[in-house]
Short mmCIF file of C-alpha atoms and ligand atoms in Angstrom, two decimals:
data_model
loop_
_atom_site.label_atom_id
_atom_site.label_comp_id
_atom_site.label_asym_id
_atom_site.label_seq_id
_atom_site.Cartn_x
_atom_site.Cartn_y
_atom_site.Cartn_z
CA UNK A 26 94.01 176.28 84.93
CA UNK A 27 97.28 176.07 82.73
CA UNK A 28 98.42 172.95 81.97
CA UNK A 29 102.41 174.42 82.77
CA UNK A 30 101.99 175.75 85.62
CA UNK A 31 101.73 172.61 87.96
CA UNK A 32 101.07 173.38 91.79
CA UNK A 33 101.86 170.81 94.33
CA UNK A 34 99.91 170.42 97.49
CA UNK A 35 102.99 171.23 99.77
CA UNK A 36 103.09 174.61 97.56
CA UNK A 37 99.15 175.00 97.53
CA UNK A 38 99.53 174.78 100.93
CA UNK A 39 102.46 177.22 102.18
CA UNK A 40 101.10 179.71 99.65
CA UNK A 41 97.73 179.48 101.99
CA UNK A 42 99.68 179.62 104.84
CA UNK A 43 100.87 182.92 103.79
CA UNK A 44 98.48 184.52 101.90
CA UNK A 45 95.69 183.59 103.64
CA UNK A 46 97.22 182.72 107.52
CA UNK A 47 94.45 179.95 107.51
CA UNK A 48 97.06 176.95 107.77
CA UNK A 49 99.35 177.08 110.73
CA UNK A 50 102.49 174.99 110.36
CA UNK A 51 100.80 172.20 112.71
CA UNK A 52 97.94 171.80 110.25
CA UNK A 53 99.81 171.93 107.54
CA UNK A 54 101.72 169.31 108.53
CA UNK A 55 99.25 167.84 109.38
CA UNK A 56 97.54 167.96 105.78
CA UNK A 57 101.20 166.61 104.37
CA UNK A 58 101.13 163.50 106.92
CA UNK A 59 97.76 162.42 105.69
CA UNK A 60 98.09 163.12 102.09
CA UNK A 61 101.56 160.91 102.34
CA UNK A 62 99.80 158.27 104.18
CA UNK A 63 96.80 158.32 101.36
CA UNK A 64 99.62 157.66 99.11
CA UNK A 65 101.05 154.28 101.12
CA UNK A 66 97.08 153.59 101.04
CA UNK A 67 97.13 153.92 97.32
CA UNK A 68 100.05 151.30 96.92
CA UNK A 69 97.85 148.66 98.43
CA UNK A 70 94.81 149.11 97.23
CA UNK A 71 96.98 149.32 93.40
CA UNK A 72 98.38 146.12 94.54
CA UNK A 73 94.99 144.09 95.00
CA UNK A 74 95.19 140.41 94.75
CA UNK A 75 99.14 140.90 94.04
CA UNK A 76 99.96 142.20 97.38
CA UNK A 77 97.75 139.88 99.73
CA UNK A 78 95.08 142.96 100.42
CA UNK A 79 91.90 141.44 99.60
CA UNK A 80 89.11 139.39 101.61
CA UNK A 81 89.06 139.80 105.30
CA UNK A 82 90.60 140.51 108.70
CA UNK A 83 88.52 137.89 110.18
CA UNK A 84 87.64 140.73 112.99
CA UNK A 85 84.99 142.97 113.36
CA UNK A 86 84.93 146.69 114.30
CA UNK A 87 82.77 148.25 117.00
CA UNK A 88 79.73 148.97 114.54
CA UNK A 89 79.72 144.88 114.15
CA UNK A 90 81.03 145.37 110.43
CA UNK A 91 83.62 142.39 109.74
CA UNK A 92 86.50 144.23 108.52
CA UNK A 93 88.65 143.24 105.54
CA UNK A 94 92.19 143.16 105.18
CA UNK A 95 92.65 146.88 103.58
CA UNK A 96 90.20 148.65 106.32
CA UNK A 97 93.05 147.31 109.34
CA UNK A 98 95.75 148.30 106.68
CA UNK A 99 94.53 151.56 105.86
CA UNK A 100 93.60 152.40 109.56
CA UNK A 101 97.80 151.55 110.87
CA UNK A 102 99.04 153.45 107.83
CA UNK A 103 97.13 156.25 109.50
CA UNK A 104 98.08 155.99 112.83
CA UNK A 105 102.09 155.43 112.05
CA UNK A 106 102.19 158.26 109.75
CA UNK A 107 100.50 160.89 112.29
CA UNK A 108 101.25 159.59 115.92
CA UNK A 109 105.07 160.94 115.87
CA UNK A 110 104.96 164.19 113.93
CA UNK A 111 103.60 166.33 117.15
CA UNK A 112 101.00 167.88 115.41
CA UNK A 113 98.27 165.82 117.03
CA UNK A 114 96.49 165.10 120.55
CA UNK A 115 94.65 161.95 119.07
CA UNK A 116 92.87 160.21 116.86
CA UNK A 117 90.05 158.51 116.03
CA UNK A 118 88.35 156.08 113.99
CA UNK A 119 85.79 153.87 112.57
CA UNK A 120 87.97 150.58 112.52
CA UNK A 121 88.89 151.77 116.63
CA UNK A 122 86.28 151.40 119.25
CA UNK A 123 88.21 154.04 121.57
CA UNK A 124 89.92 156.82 120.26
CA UNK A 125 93.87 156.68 120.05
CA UNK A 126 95.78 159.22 122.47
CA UNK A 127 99.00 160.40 120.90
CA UNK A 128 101.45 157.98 123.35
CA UNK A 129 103.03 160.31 125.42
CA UNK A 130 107.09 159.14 124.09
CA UNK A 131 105.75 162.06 120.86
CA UNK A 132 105.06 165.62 121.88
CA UNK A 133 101.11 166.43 121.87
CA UNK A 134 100.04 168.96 119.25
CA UNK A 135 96.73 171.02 119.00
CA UNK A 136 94.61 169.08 116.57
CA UNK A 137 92.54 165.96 116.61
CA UNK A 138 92.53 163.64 113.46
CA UNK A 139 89.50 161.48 112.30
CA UNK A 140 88.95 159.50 109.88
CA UNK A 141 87.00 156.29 108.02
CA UNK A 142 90.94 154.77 106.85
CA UNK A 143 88.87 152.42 103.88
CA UNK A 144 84.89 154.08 103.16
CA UNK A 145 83.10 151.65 100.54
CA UNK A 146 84.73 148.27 102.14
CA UNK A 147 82.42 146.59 100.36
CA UNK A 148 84.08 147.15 97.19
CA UNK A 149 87.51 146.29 97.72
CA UNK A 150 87.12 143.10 96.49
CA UNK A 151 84.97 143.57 93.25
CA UNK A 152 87.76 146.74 91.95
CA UNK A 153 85.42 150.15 92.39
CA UNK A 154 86.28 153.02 94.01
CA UNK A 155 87.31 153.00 97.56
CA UNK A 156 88.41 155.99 99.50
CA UNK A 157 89.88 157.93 102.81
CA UNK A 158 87.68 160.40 104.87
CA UNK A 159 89.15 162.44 106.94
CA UNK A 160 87.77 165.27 109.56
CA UNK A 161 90.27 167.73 111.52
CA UNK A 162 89.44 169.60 114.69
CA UNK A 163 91.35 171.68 117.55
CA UNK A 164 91.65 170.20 120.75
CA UNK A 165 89.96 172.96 122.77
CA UNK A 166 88.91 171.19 126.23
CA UNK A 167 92.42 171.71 128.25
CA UNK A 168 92.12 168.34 129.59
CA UNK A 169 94.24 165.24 128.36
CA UNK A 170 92.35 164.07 125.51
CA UNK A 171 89.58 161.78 125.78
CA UNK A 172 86.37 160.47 123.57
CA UNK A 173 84.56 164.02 124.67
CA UNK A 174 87.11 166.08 123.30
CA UNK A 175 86.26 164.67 119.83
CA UNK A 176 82.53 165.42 120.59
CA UNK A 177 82.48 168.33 118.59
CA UNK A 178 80.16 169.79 116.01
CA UNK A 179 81.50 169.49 112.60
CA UNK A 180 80.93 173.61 112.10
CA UNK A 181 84.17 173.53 114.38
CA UNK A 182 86.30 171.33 111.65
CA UNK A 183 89.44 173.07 110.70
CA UNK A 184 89.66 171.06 107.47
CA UNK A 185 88.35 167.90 105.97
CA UNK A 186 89.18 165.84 103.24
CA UNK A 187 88.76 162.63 101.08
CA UNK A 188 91.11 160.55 98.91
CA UNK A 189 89.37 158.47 96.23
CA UNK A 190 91.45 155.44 94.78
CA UNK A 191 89.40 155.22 91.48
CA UNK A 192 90.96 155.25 87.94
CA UNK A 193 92.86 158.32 89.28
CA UNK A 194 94.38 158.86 93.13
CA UNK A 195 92.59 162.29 93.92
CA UNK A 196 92.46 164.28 96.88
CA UNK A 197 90.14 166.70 97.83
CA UNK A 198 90.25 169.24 100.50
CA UNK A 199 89.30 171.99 102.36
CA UNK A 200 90.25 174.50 105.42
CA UNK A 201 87.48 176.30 105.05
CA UNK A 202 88.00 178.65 102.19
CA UNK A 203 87.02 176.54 99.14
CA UNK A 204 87.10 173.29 97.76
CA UNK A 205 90.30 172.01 96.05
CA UNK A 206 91.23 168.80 93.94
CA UNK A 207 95.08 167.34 93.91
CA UNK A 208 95.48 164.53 91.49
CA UNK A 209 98.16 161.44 92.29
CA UNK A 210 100.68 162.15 89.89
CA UNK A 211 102.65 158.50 90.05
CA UNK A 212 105.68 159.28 87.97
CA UNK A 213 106.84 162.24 90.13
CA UNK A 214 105.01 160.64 93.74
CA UNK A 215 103.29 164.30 94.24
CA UNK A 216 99.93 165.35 94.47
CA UNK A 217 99.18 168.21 92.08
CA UNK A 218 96.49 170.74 91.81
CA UNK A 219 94.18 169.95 88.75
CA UNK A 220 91.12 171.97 90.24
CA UNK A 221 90.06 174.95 92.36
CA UNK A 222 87.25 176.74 93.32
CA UNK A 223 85.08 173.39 92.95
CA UNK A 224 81.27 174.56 92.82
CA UNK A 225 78.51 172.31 92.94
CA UNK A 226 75.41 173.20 90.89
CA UNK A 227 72.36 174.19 92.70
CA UNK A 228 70.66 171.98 90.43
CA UNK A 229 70.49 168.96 89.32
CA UNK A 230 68.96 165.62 87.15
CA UNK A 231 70.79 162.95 88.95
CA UNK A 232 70.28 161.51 92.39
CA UNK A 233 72.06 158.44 94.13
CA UNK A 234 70.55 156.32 96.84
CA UNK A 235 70.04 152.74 97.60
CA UNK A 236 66.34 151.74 95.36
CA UNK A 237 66.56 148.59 97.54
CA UNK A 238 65.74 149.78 100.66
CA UNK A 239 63.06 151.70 99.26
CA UNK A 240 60.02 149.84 101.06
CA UNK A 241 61.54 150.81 104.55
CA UNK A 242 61.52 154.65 103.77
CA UNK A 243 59.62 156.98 105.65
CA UNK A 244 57.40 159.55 103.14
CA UNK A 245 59.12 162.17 102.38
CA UNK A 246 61.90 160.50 100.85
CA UNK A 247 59.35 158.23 98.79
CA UNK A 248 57.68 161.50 97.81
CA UNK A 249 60.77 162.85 96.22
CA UNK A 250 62.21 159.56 94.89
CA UNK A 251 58.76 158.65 93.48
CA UNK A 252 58.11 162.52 92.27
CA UNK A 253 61.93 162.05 90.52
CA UNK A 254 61.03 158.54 88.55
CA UNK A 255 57.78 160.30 87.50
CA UNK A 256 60.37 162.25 84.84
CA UNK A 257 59.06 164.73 82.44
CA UNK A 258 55.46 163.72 83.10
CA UNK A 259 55.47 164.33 86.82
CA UNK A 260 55.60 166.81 88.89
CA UNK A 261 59.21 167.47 88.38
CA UNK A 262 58.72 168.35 84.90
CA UNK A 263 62.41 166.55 83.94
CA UNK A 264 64.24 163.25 83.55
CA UNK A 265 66.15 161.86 86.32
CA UNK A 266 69.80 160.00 86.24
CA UNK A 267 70.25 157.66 88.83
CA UNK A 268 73.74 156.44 90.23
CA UNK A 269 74.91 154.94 93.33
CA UNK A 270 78.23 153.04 93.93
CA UNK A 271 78.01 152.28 97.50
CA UNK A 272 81.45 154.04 98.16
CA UNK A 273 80.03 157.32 100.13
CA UNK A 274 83.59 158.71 98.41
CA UNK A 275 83.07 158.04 95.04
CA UNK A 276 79.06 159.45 94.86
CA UNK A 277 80.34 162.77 96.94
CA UNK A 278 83.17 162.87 94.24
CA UNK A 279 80.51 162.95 91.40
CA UNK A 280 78.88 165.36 93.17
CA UNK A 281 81.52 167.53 94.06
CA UNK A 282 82.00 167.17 90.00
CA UNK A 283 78.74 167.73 88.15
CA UNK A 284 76.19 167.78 90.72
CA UNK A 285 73.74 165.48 91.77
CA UNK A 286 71.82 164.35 95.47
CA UNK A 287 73.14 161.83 97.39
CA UNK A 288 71.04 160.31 100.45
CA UNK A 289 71.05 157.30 103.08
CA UNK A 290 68.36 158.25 104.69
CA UNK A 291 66.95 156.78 108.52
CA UNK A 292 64.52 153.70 107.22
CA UNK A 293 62.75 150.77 108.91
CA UNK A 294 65.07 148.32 109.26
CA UNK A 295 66.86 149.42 112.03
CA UNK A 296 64.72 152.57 113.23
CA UNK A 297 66.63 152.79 116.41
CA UNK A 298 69.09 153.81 114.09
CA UNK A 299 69.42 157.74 112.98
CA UNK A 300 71.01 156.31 109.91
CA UNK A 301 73.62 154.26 108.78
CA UNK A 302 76.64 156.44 108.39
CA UNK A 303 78.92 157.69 110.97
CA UNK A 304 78.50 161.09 112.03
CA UNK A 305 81.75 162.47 112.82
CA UNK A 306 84.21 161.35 110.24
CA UNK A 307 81.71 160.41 107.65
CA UNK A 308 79.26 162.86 107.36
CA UNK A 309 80.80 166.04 109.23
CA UNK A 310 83.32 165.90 106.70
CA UNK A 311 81.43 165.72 103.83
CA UNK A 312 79.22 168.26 104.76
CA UNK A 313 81.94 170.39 105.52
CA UNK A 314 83.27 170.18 101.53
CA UNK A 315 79.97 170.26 100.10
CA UNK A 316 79.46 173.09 101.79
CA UNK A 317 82.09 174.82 100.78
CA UNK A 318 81.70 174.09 97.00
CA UNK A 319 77.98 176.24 97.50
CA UNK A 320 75.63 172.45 98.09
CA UNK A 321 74.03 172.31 100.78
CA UNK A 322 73.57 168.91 103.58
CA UNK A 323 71.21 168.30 106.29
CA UNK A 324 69.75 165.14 107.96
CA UNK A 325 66.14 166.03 106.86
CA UNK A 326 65.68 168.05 109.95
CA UNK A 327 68.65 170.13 110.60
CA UNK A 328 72.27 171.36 109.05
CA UNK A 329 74.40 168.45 109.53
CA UNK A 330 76.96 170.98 110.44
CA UNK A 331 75.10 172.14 113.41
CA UNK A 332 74.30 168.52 115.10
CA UNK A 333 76.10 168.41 118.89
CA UNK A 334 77.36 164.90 118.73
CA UNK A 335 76.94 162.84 121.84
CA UNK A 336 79.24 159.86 121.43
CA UNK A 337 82.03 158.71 118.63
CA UNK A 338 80.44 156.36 116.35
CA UNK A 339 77.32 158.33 116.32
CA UNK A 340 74.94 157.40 112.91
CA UNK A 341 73.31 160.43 111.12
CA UNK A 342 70.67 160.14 108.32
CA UNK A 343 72.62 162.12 105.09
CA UNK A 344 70.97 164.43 102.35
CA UNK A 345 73.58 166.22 100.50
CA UNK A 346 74.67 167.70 97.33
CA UNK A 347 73.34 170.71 95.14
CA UNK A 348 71.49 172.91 97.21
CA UNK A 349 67.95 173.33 95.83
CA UNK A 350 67.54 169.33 95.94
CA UNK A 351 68.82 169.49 99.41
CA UNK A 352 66.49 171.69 100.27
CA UNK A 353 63.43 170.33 98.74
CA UNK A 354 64.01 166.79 100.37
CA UNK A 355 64.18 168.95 103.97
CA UNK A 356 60.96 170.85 103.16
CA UNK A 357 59.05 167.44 102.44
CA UNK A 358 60.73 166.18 105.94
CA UNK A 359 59.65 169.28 107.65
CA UNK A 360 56.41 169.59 105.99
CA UNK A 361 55.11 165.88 104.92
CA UNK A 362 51.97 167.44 103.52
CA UNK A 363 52.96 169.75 101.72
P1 AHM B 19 81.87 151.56 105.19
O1 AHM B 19 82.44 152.78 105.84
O2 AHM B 19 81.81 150.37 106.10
O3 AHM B 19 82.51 151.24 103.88
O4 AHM B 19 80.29 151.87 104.91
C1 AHM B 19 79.90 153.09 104.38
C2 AHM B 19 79.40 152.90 102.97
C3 AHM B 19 79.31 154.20 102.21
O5 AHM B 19 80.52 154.45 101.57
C4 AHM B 19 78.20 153.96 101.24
O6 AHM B 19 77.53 155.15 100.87
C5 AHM B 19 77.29 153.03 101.98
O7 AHM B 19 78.08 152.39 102.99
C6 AHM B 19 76.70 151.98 101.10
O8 AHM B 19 75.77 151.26 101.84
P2 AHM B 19 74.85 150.12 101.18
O9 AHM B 19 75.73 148.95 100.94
O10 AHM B 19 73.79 149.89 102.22
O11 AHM B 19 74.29 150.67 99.90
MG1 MG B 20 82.67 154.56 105.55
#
């Protein structure tokens, strides 16, 4: 892309909405709000110990996760920015037990919002990359909005999107035709394109999952994990990178980069638990980006796309990234002795 010819999202964005007719005004709106509340998110996290940000809320959210200071931040910038703008029906979220109805002082628009405001809370505190995830879908049922009208499966998502506060602001999105990147530019306050048409190799030499948990997998993801350490020697026949920053944002954003497999898969601590992320605006998502960059992401059993979620802070297991490692992990799921 030419380095003169700078793009901002609002013109990325109407030029869609014409060429294309994928964006209607709502949504696009829409797309603006968040992208200008990612940017008031930005400012705090920037402002760390400077702006009273760090450390806790001294509350906990419905998963039992104590939340810090920037998750309740993040999660009102959200909400203030979007309730007004009568683009939306309601929200929802991980930091919000119930899902948030659009009062009804604002006019209702067609589209439901979700989103994890802070993903990676644990590393607010220690300066790595944080980030916003955020899902969109129509509200389809006719009724007044409720916690079933957000039960939808994330092949329905209208768009999806992260924002990654690393050493550069960057969002990435998608309404279903592509992957594109917008980088922060501070100076000017606008996001601007630095990256379409992102593709995800089908292969790749670098994986990222917690080694830690590793005793409480089940077998097939030992059998790959163990089959990728063996390097050159093993059955793999290569070397193996390994990274994992514990921001779900940050490893998708490598991904979404150079490749690479991320998972957090079911194990044995909690086996009641599916997994340990959050279904609808964690992994839906996700999916739906890597996805549309050519990767490919499944639980181990089925297209995380195609799961029909049965309540809001559903957990999913989540294998994602280039395709042909995506695949692999699923065949040794689906066919353990293989
Ligand atoms: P959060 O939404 O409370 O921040 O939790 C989700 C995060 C993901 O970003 C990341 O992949 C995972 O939790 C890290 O988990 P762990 O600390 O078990 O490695
Ligand atoms: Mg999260």
């Amino acid at each position: 892309m030419s380095k003169t010819k700078a793009i901002s999202l609002t013109q990325y964005l109407i030029e869609q909405q014409r060429e294309a007719e994928l964006i209607p005004s709502q949504l696009r709106l829409l797309i603006e709000v968040v992208a200008r509340a990612c940017k008031r998110i930005a400012i705090s996290v920037n402002k760390g110990a400077l702006g009273d940000v760090l450390g806790t809320a001294g509350t906990e959210n419905v998963q039992g996760e104590v939340q810090k200071k920037l998750d309740v931040i993040a999660n009102e910038v959200l909400i203030e920015a979007n309730e007004w703008g009568g683009h939306l029906a309601g929200m929802a979220s991980e930091e919000m037990d119930d899902i948030y109805a659009v009062p009804n002082r604002y006019p209702q628009g067609e589209y439901l919002l979700l989103f994890d405001p802070l993903d990676g809370s644990s590393n607010i505190d220690v300066n790595v990359s944080i980030g916003t995830i955020f899902s969109v879908l129509k509200h389809t049922d006719g009724h007044a909005v409720d916690a079933s009208s957000f039960l939808q499966a994330g092949s329905k998502q209208v768009a999806a999107g992260y924002c990654v506060y690393g050493p550069q602001t960057t969002l990435v999105l998608t309404v279903g035709k592509g992957v594109v990147m917008f980088t922060l530019d501070r100076e000017q306050g606008s996001w601007v394109l630095t990256q379409d048409k992102v593709k995800i190799p089908e292969d790749t030499k670098e994986f990222a999952i917690n080694m830690s948990n590793m005793r409480h997998w089940a077998p097939p993801v030992k059998r790959y994990i163990d089959e990728n350490l063996a390097g050159k020697e093993g059955p793999r026949g290569k070397d193996f990178n390994m990274r994992w920053v514990a921001s779900m944002v940050a490893d998708v954003h490598r991904i979404l980069t150079r490749g690479g497999v991320f998972l957090y898969p079911w194990d044995k601590r909690e086996p009641d638990k599916p997994g340990k992320l959050r279904l609808l605006y964690e992994a839906n998502p996700m999916s739906f980006l890597v996805e549309q960059a050519g990767g490919a992401s499944t639980n181990g059993i089925q297209r995380i796309l195609d799961i029909e979620p049965i309540k809001l802070h559903e957990r999913v297991a989540v294998i994602l990234g280039s395709k042909n490692e995506v695949e692999r992990v699923t065949a040794y799921h689906r066919d353990p002795v293989a």
